[in-house]
Coordinates of C-alpha atoms and ligand atoms in Angstrom, one line a residue:
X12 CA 81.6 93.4 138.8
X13 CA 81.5 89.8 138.1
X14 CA 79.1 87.9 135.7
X15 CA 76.7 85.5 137.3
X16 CA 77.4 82.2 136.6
X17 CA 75.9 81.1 133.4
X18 CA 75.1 78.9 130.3
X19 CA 76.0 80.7 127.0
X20 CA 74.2 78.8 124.2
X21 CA 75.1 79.8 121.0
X22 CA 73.1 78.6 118.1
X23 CA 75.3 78.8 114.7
X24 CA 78.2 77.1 116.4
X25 CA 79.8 75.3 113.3
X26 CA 79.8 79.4 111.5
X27 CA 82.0 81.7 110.9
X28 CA 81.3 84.2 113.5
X29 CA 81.3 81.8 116.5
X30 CA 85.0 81.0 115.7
X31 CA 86.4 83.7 114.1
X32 CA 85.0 86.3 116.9
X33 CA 82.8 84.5 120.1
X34 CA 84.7 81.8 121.0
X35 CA 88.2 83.9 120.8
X36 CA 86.1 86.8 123.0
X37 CA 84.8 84.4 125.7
X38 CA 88.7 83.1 125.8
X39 CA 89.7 86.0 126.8
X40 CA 87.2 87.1 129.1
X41 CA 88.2 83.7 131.0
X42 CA 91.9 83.9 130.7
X43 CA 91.3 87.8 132.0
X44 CA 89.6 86.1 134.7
X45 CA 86.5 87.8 134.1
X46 CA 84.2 85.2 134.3
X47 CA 82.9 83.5 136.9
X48 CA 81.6 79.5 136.4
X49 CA 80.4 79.1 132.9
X50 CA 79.8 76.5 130.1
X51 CA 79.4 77.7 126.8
X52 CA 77.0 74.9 124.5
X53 CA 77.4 75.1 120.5
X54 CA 74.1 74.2 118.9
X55 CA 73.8 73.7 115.0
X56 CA 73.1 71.3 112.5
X57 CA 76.4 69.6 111.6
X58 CA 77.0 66.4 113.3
X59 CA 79.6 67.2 115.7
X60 CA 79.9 66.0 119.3
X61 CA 81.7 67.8 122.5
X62 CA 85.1 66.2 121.9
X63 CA 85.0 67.3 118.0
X64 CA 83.6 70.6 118.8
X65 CA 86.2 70.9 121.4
X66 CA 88.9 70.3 118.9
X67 CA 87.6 73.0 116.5
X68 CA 87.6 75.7 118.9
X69 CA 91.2 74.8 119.6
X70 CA 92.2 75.4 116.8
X71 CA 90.9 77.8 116.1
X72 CA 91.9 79.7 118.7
X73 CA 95.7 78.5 118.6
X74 CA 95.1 80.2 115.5
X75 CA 94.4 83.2 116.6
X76 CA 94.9 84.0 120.2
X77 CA 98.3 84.4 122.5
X78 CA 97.1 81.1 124.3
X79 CA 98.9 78.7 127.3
X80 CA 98.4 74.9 126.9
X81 CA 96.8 75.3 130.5
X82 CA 94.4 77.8 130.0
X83 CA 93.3 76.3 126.7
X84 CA 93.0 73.1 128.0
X85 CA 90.8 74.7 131.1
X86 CA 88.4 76.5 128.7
X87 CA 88.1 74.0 126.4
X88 CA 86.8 72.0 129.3
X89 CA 84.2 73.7 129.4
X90 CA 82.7 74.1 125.9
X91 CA 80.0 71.3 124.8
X92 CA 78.0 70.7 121.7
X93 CA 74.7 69.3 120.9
X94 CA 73.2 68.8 117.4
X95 CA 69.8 70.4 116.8
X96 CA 67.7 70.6 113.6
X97 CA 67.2 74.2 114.4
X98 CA 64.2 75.2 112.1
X99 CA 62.4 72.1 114.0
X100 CA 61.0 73.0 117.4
X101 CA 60.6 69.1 118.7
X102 CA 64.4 69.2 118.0
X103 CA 65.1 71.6 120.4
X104 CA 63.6 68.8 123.1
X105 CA 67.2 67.6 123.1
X106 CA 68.4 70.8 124.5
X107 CA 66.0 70.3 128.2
X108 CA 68.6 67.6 129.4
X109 CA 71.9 69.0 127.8
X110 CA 70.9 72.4 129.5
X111 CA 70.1 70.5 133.0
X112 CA 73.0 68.6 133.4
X113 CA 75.1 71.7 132.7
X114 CA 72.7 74.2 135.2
X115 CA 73.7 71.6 137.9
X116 CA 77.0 70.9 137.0
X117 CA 78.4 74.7 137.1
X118 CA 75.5 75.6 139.2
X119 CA 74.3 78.3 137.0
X120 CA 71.0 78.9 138.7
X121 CA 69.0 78.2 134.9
X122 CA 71.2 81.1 133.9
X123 CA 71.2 81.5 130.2
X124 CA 72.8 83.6 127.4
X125 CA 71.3 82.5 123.9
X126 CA 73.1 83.7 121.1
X127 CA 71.5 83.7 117.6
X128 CA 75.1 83.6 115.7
X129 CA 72.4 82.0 112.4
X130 CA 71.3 83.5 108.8
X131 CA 69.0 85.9 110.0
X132 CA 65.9 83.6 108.3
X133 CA 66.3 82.2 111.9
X134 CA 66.2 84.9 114.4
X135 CA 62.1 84.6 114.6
X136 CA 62.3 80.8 114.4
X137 CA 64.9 80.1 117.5
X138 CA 62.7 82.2 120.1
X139 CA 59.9 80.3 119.2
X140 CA 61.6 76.9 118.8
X141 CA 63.0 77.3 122.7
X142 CA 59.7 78.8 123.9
X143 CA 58.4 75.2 122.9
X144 CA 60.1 73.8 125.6
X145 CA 59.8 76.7 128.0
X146 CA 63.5 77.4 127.8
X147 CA 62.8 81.4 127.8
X148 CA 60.9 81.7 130.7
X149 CA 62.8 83.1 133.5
X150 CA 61.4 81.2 136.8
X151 CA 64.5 79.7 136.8
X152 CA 67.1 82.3 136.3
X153 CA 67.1 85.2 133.7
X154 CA 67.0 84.2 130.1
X155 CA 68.4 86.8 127.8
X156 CA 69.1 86.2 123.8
X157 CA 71.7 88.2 121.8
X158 CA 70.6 89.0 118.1
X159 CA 73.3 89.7 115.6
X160 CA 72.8 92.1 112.6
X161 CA 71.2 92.2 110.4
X162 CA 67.9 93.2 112.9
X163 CA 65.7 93.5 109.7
X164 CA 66.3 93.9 106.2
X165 CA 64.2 97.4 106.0
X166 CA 61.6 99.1 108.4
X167 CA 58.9 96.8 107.7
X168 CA 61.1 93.4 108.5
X169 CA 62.7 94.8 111.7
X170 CA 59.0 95.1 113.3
X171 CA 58.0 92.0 111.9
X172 CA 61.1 90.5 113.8
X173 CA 60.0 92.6 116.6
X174 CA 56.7 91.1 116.9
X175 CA 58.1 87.7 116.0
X176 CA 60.3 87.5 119.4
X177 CA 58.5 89.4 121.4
X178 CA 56.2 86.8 121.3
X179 CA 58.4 84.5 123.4
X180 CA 60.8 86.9 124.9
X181 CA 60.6 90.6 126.3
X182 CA 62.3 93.9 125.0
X183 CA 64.5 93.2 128.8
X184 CA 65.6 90.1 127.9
X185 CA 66.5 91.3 123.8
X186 CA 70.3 92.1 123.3
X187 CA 70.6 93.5 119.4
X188 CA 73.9 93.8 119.2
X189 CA 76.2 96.7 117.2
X190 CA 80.0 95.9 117.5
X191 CA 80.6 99.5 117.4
X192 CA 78.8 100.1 120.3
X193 CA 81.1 97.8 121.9
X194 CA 84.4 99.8 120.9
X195 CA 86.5 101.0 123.6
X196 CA 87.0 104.4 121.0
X197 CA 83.2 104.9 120.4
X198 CA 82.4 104.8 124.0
X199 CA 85.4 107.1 124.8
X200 CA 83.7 109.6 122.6
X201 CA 81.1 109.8 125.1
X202 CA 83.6 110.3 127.7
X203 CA 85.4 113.0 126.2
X204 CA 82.6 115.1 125.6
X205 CA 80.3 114.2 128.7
X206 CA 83.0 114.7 131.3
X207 CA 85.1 117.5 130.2
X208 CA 84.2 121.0 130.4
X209 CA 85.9 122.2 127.1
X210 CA 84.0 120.8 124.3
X211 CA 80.1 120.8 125.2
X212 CA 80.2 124.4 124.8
X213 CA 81.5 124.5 121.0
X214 CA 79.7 121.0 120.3
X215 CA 76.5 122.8 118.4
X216 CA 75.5 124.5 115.2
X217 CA 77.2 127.8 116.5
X218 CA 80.8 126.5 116.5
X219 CA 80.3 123.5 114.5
X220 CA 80.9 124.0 110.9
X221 CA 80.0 119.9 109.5
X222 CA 81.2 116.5 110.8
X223 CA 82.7 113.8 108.6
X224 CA 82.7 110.3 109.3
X225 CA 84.4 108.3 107.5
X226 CA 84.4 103.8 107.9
X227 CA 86.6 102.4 105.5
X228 CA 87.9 99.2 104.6
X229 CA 90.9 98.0 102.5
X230 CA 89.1 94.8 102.2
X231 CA 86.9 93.3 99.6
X232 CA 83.8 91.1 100.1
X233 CA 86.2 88.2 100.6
X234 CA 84.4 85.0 100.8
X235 CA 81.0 86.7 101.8
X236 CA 80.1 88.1 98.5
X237 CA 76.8 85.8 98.4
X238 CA 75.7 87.5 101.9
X239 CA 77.0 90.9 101.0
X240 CA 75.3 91.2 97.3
X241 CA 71.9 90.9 99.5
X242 CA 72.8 93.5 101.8
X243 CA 75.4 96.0 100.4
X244 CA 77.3 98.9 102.4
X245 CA 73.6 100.8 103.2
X246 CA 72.6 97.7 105.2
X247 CA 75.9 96.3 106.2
X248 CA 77.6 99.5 107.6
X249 CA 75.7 102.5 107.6
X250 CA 72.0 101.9 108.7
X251 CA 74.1 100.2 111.6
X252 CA 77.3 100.7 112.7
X253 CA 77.8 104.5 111.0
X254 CA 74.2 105.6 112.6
X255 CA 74.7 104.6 116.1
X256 CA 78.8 106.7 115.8
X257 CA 76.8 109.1 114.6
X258 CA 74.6 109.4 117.4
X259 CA 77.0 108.9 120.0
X260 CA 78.5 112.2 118.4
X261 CA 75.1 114.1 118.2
X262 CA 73.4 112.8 121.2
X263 CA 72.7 115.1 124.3
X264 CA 74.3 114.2 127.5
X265 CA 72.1 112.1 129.2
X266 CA 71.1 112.3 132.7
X267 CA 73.0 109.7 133.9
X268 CA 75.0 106.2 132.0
X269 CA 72.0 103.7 132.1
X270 CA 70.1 101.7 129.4
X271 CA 67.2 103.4 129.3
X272 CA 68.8 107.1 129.3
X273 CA 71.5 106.5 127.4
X274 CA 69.3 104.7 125.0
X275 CA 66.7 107.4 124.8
X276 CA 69.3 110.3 123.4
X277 CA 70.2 107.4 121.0
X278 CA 66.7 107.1 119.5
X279 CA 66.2 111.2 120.0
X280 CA 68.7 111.4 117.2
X281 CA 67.3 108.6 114.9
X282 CA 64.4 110.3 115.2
X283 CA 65.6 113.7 114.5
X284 CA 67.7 112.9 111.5
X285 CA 66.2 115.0 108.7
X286 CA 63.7 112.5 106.7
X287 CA 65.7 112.4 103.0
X288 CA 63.9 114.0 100.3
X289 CA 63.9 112.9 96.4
X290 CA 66.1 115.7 95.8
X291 CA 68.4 114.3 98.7
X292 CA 68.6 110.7 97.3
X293 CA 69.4 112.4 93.7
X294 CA 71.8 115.2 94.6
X295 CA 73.4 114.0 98.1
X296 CA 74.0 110.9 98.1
X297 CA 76.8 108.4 96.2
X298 CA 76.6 104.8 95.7
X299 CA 79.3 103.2 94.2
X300 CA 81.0 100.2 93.2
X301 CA 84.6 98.9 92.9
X302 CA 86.3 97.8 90.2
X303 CA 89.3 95.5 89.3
X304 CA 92.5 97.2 89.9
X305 CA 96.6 96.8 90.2
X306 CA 97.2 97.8 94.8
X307 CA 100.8 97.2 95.2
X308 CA 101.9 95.3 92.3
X309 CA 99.1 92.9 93.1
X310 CA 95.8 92.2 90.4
X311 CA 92.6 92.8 92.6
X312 CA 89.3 91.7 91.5
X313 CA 86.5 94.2 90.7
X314 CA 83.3 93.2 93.0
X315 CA 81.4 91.9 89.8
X316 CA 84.4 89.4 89.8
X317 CA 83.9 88.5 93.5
X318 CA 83.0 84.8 94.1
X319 CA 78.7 84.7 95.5
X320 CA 78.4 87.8 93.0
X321 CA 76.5 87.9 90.0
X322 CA 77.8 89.6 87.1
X323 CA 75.3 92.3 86.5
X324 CA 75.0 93.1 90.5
X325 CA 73.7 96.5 91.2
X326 CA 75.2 96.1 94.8
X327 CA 77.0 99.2 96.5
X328 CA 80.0 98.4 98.1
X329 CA 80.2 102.0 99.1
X330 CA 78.4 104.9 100.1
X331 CA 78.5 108.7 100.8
X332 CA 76.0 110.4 102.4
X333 CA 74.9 114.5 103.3
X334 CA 72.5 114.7 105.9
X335 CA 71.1 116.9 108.7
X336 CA 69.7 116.5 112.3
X337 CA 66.9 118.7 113.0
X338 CA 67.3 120.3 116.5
X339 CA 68.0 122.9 118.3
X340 CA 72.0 121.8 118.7
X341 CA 72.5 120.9 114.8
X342 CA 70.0 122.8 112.7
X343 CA 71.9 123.6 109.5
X344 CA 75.0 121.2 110.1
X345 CA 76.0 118.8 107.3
X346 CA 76.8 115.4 108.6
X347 CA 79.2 113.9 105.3
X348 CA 79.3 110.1 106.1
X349 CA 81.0 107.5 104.0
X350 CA 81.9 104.1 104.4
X351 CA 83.0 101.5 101.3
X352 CA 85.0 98.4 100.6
X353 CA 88.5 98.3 98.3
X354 CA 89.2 102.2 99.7
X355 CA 93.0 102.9 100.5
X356 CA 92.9 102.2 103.8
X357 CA 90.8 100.5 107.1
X358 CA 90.5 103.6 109.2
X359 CA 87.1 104.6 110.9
X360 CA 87.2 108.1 112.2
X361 CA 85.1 111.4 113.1
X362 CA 85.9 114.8 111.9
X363 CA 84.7 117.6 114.0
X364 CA 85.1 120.6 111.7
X365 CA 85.1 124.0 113.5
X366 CA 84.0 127.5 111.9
X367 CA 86.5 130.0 111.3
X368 CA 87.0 133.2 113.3
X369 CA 84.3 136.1 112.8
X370 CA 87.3 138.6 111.6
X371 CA 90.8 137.0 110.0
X372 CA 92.5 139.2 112.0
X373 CA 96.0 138.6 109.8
X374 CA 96.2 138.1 105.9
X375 CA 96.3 134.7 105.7
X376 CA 93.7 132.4 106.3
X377 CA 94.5 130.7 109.3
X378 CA 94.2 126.7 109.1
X379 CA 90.9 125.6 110.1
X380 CA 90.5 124.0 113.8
X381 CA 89.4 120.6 114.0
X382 CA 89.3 117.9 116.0
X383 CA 89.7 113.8 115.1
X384 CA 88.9 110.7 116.8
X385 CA 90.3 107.9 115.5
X386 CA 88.0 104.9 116.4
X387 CA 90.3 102.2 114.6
X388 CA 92.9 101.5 114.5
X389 CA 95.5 103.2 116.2
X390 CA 92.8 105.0 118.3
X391 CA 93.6 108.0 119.3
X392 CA 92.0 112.1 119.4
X393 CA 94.1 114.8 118.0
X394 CA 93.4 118.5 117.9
X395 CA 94.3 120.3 114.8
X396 CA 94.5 124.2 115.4
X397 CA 97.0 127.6 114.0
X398 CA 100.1 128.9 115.5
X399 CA 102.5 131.9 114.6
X400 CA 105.1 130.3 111.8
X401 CA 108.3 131.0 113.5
X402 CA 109.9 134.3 111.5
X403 CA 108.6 137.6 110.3
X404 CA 105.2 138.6 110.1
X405 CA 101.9 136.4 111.0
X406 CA 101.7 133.5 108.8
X407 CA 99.9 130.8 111.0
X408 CA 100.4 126.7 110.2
X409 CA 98.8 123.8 111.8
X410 CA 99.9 122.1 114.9
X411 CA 98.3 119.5 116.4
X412 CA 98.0 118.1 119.7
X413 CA 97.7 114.4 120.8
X414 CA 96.3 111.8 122.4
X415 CA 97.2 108.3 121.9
X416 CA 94.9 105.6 123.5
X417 CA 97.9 103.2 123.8
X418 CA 99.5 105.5 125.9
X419 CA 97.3 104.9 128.5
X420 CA 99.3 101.9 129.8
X421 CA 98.5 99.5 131.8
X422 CA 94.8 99.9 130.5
X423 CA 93.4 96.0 129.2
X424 CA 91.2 97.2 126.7
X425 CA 88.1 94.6 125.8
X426 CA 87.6 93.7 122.1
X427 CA 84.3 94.5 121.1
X428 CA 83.2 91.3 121.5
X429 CA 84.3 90.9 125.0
X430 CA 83.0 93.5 125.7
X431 CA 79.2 93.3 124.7
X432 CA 79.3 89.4 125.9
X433 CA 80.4 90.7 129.2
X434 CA 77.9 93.2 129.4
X435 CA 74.9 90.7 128.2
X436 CA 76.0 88.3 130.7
X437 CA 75.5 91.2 133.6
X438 CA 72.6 92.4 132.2
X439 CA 73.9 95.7 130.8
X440 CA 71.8 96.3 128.2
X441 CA 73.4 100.2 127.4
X442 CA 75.5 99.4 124.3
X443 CA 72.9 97.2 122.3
X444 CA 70.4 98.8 119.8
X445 CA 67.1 99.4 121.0
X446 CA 64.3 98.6 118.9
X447 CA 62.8 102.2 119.1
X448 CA 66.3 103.3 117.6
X449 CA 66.7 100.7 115.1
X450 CA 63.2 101.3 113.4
X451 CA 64.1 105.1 113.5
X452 CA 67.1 104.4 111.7
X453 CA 65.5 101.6 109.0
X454 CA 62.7 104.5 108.5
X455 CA 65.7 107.1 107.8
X456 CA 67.4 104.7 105.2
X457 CA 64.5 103.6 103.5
X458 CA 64.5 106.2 101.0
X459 CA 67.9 104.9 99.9
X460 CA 66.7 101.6 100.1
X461 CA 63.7 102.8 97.0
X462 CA 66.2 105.2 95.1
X463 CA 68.3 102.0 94.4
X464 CA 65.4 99.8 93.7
X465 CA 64.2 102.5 91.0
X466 CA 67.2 101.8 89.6
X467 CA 69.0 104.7 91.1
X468 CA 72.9 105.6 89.9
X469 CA 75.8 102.7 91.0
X470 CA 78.9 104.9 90.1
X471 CA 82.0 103.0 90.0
X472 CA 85.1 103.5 91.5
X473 CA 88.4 101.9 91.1
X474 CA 89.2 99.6 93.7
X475 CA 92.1 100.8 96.2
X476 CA 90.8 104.8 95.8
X477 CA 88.4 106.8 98.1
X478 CA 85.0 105.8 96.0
X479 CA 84.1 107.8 93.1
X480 CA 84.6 111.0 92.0
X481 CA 81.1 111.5 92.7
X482 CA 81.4 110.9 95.9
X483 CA 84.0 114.2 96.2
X484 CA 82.2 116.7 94.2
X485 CA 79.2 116.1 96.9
X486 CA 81.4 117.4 99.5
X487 CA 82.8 120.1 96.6
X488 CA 79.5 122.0 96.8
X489 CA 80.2 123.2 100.4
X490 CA 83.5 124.3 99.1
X491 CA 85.2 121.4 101.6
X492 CA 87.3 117.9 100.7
X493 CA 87.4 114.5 102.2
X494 CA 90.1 113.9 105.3
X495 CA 92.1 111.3 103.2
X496 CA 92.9 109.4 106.7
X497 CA 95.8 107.7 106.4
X498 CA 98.9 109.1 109.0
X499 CA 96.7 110.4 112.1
X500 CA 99.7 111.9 114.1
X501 CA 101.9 114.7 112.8
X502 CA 105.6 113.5 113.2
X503 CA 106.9 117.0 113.7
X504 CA 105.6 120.3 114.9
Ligands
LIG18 C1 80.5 94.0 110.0 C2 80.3 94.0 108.5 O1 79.4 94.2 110.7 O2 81.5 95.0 110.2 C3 81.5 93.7 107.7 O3 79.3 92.9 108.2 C4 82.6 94.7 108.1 O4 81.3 93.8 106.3 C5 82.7 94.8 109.6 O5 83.8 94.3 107.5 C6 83.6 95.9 110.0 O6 83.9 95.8 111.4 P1 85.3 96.3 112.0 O7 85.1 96.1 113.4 O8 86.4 95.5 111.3 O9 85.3 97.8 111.6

């Protein structure tokens, strides 16, 4: 299916995100041929104009991207800029014409994607700013407005926001976006257990022994440590991007793909997640924080080191959590989920751990059966079971088969980005956040979010390791260890 044509406005256009991610995404999707007519209009502060916006963008994405001089030349050629003093809403007059000549020129119908790529102090401001000048209404053509995370900064922020936009904009026309909702991986997840007969059977509390997820990053703060100090890996990863794998994993099937069905076994899960106790925040959960360290012959700084940080920071840059979902299908079954900066490795990845047999049948323990799905990189599912040692007697070992998602060839796999811009522009609102899940999910956290403002333990863990120790002997107590996921696929059987 084909987006209609349309007018992507994206305010934050001088930022990061806009080059680093949207522009290189909406490349693609028009080098794919995915779009149909389009003009994209950057909207910021910094005095730039078309040409020099134009010129930004083409570098960047030379930078970046496997480009032709033709095809850059053709979607440069349609990227414009207007300057906009965005917390003033008489500024945003300027926008009327710019958005009138370009609704005529790729006759867009009054199509139009906004995107809020701003510091979230702006997300309430825009929707009203536009609403000024009527430029949500959707007499002419549908208006819709992407939101980037942060959607709140706890519970009570997130339905402020809520009430802020929906002033000027209804919950149709919201897009909160989750990159990891937009992976190819975390929506193959679905796939694989929605349209095969073997798993749904085992996926409960009477097969299921506990789940691991694990997102980790090699990375530091890098140059965001004055953004990330006000957020840490609670807000940045987990209350996010962690939650919503974690529902895809827990989530009953839904009648059918859709928004609104797909979206309620989302929020069914949020809600179910078993509210943390003080005894929970004390005993099963680990924040930590990196410290300098030697990775490969090279000095690495600790976090209270990192540039934006201030020295006595009580940020974590990662986190380990133990929780539960209270339902029929999970009663009982530990969820271990971890994410952190400065870890070994970037590898995000689920851990289905299976129970044993009733009766070991021979005198060894057989290995334990699980099954991993890499969500990045290398993406891939491998099943981990025992078979007879070749030789005397019954000693089983672990084999594994898999399943490489690059091995399905042929296959053009959208980035995230592409993907979740693509599905704004057709009105697919399935893999954005709803706000019934995200204040589910703020409500879950927010005892984490009062354990570390009583001062609650920061451990600290070297920086190139898998978090602190702590962090190990909370998975200890069941009598189980961490995956250390580096090498997915077995070389040799
Ligand atoms: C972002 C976080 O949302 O996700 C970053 O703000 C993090 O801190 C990033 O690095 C991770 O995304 P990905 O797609 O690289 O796993």
């Amino acid at each position: 299916m084909q987006t209609d044509n349309n007018c992507i406005v994206i305010f934050g256009a001088s930022g990061d995100l806009t080059h680093r991610k949207l522009i290189p995404a909406l490349y693609n999707l028009f080098k794919f041929g995915r779009l149909n007519q389009f003009s994209v209009l950057g909207v910021a502060r910094s005095e730039l104009n078309d040409d020099t916006f134009r010129e930004k963008m083409r570098k960047a994405l030379l930078q970046t991207e496997d480009t032709t001089p033709e095809t850059l030349e053709e979607f440069c050629s349609h990227l414009y800029y207007q300057a906009v003093n965005t917390s003033d809403a008489a500024d945003y007059g300027k926008l009327v014409p710019r958005l009138d000549e370009l609704h005529n020129k790729y006759q867009t119908n009054g199509n139009t994607l906004y995107y809020m790529s701003t510091p979230p102090s702006l997300y309430g401001v825009i929707p009203e700013c536009l609403a000024a000048h009527g430029l949500n209404t959707e007499e002419n053509g549908w208006k819709r407005i992407i939101v980037e995370k942060p959607f709140g900064y706890d519970e009570k922020t997130a339905k402020e926001l809520d009430i802020q936009i929906h002033r000027f904009f209804e919950e149709h026309q919201i897009y909160r976006i989750d990159h990891y909702l937009g992976k190819e991986t975390v929506q193959n997840l679905l796939v694989l257990r929605f349209s095969n007969g073997w798993f749904e059977p085992l996926w409960n509390r009477n097969f299921i022994d506990y789940v691991e997820i694990t997102g980790a990053e090699a990375i530091g703060v890098e140059e965001r440590g004055g953004y990330y100090d006000g957020s840490g890996a609670m807000r940045d990863m987990f209350q996010n991007h962690l939650l919503q794998v974690l529902a895809m994993v827990a989530m009953e099937p839904p009648a059918i793909i859709n928004a609104n069905s797909m979206r309620d076994e989302v929020a069914k899960v949020m809600h179910s997640l078993r509210p943390l106790t003080q005894d929970d925040v004390e005993h099963n959960l680990v924040l930590g924080q990196y410290t300098a360290a030697e990775i490969d012959g090279k000095e690495v700084k600790g976090y209270l080191q990192e540039k934006g940080v201030p020295a006595n920071s009580r940020t974590e840059t990662f986190m380990a959590l133990r929780c539960e979902i209270e339902n029929w299908r999970w009663a009982g079954v530990p969820f271990y989920v971890r994410t952190g900066k400065r870890l070994p490795a970037r590898v995000t990845e689920i851990v289905i751990h299976f129970k044993t047999t009733p009766h070991p049948v021979f005198s060894q323990n057989a290995p334990e059966n699980k099954l991993i799905i890499r969500i990045q990189p290398d993406e891939a599912i491998s099943m981990r079971f025992g078979l007879k040692k070749p030789g005397a007697g019954f000693e089983a070992k672990e084999v594994s088969m898999d399943f490489r998602y690059a091995d399905l060839a042929g296959a053009q796999v959208l980035t995230a980005y592409e993907r979740l811009l693509l599905d704004a522009m057709k009105g697919d609102a399935t893999l954005f956040a709803r706000t019934d899940a995200v204040h589910a999910a703020w409500k879950f956290v927010q005892p984490i979010l009062d354990y570390k403002a009583n001062g609650g333990r920061i451990h600290e863990y070297e920086a190139g390791t898998w978090g602190p120790v702590a962090a190990d002997k909370l998975i200890a107590k069941q009598g189980k260890v961490w995956r250390k996921p580096t090498g997915l696929m077995k070389k040799k059987v």
